Short mmCIF file of C-alpha atoms in Angstrom, two decimals:
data_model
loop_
_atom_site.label_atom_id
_atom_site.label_comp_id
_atom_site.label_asym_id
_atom_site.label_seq_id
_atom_site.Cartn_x
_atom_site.Cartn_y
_atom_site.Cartn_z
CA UNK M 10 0.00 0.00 0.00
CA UNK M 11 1.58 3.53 -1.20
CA UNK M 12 -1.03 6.18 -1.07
CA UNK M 13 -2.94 7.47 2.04
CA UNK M 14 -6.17 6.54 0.21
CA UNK M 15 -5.47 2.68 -0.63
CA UNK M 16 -4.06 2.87 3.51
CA UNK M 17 -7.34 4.71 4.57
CA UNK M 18 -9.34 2.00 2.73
CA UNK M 19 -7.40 -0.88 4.14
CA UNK M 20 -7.90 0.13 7.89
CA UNK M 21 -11.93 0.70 6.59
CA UNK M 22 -12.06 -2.50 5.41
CA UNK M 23 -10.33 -4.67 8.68
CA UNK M 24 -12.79 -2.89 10.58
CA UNK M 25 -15.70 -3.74 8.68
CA UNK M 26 -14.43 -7.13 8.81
CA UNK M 27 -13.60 -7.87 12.49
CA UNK M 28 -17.69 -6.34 13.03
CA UNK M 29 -18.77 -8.35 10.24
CA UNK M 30 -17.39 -11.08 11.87
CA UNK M 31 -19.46 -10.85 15.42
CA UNK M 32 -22.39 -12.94 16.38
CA UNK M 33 -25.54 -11.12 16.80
CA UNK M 34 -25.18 -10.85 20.32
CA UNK M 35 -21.49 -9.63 20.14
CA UNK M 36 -22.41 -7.00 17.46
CA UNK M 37 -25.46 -5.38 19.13
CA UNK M 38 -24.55 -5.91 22.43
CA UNK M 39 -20.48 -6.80 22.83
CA UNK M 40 -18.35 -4.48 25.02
CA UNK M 41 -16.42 -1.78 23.88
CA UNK M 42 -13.57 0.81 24.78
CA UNK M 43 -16.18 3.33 23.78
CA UNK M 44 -18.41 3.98 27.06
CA UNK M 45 -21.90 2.70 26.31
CA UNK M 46 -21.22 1.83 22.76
CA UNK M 47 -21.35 -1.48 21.54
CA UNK M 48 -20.00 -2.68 18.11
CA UNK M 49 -22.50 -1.68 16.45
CA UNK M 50 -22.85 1.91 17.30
CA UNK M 51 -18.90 2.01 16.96
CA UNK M 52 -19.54 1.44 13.31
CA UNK M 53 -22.74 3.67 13.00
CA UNK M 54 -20.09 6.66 14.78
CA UNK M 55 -17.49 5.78 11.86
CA UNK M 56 -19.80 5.97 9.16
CA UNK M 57 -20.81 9.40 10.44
CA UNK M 58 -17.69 10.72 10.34
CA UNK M 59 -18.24 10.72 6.56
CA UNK M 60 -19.99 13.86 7.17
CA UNK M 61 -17.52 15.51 8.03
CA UNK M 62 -18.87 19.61 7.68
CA UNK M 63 -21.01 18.36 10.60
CA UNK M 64 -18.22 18.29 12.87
CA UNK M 65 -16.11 21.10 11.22
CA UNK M 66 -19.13 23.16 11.45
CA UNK M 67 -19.90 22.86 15.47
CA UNK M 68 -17.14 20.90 16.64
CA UNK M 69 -18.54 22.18 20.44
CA UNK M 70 -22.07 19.72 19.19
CA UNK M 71 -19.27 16.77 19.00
CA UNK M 72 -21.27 14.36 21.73
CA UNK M 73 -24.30 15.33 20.33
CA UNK M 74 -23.02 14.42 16.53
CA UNK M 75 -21.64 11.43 17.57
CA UNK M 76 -25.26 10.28 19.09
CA UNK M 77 -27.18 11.41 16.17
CA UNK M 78 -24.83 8.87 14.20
CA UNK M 79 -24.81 6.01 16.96
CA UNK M 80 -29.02 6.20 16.96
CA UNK M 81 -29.32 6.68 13.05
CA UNK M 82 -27.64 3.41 13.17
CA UNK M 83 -29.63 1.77 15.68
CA UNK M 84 -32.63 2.45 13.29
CA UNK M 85 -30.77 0.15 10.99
CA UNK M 86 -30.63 -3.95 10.91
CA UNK M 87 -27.62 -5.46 10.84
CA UNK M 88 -27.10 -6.28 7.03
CA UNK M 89 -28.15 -2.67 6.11
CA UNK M 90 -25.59 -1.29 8.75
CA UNK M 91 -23.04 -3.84 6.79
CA UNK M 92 -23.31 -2.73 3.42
CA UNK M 93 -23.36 0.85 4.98
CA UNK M 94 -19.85 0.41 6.62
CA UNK M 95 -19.00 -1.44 3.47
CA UNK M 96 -19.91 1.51 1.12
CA UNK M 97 -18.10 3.94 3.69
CA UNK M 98 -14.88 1.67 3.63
CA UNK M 99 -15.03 1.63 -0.02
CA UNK M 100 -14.69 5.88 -0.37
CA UNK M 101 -12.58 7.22 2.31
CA UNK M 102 -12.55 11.34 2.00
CA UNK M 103 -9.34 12.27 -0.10
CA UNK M 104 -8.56 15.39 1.83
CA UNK M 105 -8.70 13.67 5.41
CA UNK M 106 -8.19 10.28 4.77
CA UNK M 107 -5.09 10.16 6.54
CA UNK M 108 -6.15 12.47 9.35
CA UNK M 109 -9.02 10.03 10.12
CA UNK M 110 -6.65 6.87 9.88
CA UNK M 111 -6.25 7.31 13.82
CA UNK M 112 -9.75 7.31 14.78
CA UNK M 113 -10.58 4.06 12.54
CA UNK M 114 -7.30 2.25 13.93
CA UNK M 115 -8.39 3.62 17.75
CA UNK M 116 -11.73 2.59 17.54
CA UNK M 117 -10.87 -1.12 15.29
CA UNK M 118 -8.87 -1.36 18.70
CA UNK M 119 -11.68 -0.32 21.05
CA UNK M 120 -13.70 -3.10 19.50
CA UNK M 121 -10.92 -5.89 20.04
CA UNK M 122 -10.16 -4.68 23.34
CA UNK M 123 -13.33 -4.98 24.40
CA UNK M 124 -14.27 -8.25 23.38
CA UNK M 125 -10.56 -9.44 24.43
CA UNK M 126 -9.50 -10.13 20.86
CA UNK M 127 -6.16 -9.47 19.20
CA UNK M 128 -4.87 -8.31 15.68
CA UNK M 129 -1.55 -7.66 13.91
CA UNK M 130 -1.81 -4.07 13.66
CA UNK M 131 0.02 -2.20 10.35
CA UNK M 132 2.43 -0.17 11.75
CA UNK M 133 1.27 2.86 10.06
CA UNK M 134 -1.98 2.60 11.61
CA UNK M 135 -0.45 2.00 14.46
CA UNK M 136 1.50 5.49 14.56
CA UNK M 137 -2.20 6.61 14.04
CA UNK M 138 -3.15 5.76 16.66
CA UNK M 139 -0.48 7.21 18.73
CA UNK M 140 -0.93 10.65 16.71
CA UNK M 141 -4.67 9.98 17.33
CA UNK M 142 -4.43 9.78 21.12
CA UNK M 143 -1.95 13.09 21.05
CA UNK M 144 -4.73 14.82 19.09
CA UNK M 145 -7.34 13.82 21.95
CA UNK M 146 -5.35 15.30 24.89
CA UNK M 147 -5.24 18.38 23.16
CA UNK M 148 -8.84 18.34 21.69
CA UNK M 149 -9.84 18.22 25.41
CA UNK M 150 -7.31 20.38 26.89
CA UNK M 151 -5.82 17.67 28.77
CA UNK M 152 -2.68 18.79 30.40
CA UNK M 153 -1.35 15.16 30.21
CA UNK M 154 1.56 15.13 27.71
CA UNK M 155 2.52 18.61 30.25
CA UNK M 156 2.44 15.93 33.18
CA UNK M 157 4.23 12.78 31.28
CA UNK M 158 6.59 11.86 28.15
CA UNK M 159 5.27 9.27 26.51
CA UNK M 160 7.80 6.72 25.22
CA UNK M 161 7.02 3.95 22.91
CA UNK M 162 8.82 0.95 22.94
CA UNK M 163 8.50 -1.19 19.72
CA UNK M 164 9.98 1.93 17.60
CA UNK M 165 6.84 3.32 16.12
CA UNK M 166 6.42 6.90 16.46
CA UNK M 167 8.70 9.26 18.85
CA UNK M 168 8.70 10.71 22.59
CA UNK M 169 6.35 13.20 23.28
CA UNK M 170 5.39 15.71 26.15
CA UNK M 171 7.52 16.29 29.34
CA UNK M 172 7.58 14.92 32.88
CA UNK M 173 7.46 11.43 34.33
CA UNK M 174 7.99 8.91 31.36
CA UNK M 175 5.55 6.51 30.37
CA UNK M 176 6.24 3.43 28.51
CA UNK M 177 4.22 1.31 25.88
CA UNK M 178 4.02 0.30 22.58
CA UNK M 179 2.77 3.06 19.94
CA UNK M 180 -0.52 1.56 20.14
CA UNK M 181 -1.19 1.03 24.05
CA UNK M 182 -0.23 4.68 24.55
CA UNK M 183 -2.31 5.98 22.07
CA UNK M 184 -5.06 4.33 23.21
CA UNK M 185 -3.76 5.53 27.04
CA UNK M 186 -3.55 9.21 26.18
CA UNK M 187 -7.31 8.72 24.15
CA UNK M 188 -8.96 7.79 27.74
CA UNK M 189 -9.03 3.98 27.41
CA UNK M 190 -7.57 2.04 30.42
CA UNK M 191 -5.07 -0.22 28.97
CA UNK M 192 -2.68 -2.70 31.37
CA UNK M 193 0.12 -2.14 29.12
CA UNK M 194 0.81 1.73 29.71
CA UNK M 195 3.76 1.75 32.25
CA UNK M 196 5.21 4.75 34.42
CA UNK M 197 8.53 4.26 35.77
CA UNK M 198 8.44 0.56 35.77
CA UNK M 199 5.05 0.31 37.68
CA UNK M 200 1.56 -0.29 35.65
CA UNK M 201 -0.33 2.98 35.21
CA UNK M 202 -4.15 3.13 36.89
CA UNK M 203 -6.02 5.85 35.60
#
């Protein structure tokens, strides 16, 4: 994979597959990363974020935007929310196809996580979601990369921030810095509790 397109499409499609891939009861109702979202409404969220002006326009209405999404796809059975993420995976946005890389990755990971599974994550999708979880702390104002330096360890992505050092791979502390409580984060030797 060369372009940011064929990448953004890639990451699309592994997600769509790992959902399409549930049970019933695991898609509807499976745990998540994503407080009070299941794997469907994870999906239903990513599909919304085709719509992009919506957010651009009042990013202060994000909560909101992101539950108009989760319940539009609620309305929908599973097989129509399928071919919806499947049309979505199919024509990733030119223009911000690589800035939205992070929140598929984060979120394919929020599913996983959640349901205890594992992948092989791309290692470009995996400096996603390390740039995604930087992105978050300073979306929200977090003063968190003022407080640590974050430090991965498997040689995807570099340092950043100041203070005590924190340890992970790229991935765990992306997903660390996004909110999600993740064993693998590490300060000074000792497992982080947030």
């Amino acid at each position: 994979m060369s372009s940011r397109i064929e990448i953004a499409r890639h990451a699309r499609h592994a997600f769509v597959d790992t959902v399409d891939g549930l049970t019933d009861a695991e898609f509807d109702h499976g745990t998540t990363l994503c407080t009070d979202w299941s794997p469907r409404d994870v999906l239903s969220h990513l599909i919304g974020t085709a719509e992009i002006g919506r957010y651009l326009r009042a990013p202060w209405r994000l909560h909101r935007i992101n539950a108009e999404a989760v319940a539009a796809g609620r309305r929908l059975s599973r097989a129509e929310l399928i071919a919806a993420g499947r049309r979505w995976a199919q024509v990733p946005d030119r223009a911000l196809a690589g800035l939205l890389l992070g929140d598929v990755a984060m979120h394919h990971q929020d599913v996983l996580r959640g349901l205890g599974r594992t992948r092989t994550i791309p290692p470009v999708e995996e400096a996603a979601i390390l740039a995604e979880g930087v992105s978050l702390t300073v979306q929200k104002l977090q003063p968190t990369l003022l407080r640590y330096r974050v430090e991965p360890t498997n040689g995807i992505g570099r340092p950043r921030g100041r203070g005590r050092v924190v340890r992970g791979t790229a991935e765990a502390l992306g997903m660390w810095l996004g909110g999600r409580n993740v064993a693998e984060v590490q300060i000074e030797g000792v497992p982080l509790q947030q």
